[in-house]
mmCIF file of C-alpha atoms in Angstrom:
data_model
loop_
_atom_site.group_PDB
_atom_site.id
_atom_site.type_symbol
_atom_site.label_atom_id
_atom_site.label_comp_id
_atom_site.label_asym_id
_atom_site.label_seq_id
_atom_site.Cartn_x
_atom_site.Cartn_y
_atom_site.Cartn_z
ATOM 1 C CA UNK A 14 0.959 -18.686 6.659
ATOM 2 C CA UNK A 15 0.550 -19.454 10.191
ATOM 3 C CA UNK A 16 1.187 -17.105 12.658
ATOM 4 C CA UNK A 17 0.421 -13.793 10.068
ATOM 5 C CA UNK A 18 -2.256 -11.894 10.672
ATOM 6 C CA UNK A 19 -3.014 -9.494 7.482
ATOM 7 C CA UNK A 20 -5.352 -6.514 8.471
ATOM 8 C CA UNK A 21 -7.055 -4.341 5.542
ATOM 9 C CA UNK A 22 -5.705 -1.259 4.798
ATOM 10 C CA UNK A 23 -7.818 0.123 2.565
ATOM 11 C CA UNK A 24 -9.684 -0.285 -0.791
ATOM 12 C CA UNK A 25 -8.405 0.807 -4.398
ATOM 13 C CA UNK A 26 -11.475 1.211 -6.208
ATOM 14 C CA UNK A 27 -12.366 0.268 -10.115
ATOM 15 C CA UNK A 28 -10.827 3.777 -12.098
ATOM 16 C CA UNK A 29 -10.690 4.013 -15.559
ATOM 17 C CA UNK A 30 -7.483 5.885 -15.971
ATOM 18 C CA UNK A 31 -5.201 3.006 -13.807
ATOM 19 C CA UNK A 32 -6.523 1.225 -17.249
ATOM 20 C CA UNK A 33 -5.534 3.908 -19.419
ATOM 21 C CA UNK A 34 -2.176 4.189 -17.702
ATOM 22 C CA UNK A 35 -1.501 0.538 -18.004
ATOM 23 C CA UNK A 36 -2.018 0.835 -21.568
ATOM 24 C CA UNK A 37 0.112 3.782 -21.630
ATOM 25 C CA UNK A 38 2.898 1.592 -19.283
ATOM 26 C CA UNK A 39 3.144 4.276 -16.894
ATOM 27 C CA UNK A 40 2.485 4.043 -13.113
ATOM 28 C CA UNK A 41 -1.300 5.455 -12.678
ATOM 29 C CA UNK A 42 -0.045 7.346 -9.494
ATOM 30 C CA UNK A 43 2.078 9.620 -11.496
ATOM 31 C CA UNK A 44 0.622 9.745 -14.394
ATOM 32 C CA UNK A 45 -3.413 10.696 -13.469
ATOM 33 C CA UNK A 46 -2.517 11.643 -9.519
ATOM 34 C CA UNK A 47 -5.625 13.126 -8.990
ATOM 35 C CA UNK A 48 -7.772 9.748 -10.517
ATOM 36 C CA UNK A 49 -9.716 7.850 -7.253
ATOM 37 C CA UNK A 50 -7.263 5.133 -7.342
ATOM 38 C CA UNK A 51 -4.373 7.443 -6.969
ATOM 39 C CA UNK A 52 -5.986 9.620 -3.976
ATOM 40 C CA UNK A 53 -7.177 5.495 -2.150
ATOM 41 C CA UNK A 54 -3.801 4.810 -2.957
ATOM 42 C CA UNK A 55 -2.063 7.693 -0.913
ATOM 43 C CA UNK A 56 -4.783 7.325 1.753
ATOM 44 C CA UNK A 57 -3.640 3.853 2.585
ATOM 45 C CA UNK A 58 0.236 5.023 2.391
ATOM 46 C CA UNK A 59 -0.416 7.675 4.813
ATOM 47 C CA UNK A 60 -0.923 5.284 7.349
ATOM 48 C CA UNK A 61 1.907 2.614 7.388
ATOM 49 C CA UNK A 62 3.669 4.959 9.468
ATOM 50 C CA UNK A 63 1.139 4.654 11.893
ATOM 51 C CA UNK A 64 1.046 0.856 12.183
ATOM 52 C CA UNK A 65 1.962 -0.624 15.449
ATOM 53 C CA UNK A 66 4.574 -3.660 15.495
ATOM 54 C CA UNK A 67 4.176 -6.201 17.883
ATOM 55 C CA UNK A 68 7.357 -6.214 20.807
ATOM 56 C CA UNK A 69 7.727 -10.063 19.527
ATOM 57 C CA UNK A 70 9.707 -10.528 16.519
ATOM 58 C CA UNK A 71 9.589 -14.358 15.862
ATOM 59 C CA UNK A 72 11.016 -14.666 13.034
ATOM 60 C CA UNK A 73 8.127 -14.209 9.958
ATOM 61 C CA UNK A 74 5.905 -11.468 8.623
ATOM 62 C CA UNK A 75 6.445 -9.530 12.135
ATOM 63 C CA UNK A 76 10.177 -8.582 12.003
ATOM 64 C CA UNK A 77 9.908 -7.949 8.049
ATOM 65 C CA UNK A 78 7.276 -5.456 8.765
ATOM 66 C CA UNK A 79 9.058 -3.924 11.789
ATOM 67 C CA UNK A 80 12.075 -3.598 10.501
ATOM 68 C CA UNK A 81 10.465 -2.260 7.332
ATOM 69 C CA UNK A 82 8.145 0.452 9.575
ATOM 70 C CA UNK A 83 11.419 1.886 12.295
ATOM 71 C CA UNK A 84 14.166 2.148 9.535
#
């Protein structure tokens, strides 16, 4: 994808209820909210607001992601 520049945003790590959930077909964040996955998993939410988008929107990944972030 030229042009897109994908920055981590944070790490889910290896939790044995997001297994048990899949098993169960339920979403692991509602169903064990408290698990390590779940808690990673708000972490990382809590800071798309706090992305910055670039001034430029050119047509790929940028203006999804902007337009996404300043609804």
């Amino acid at each position: 994808l030229d042009g897109v520049s994908l920055d981590l945003a944070g790490v889910v790590p290896f939790d044995p209820d997001v297994r048990r959930a899949v098993m169960q077909q339920k979403p692991f964040l509602s169903k064990y909210p408290d698990c390590p996955a779940s808690k990673a998993l708000l972490q990382m939410a809590e800071q798309i607001p706090r992305w910055q988008a670039t001034a430029q929107d050119d047509g790929n990944i940028k203006f999804f992601w902007k337009s996404l972030l300043y609804r």
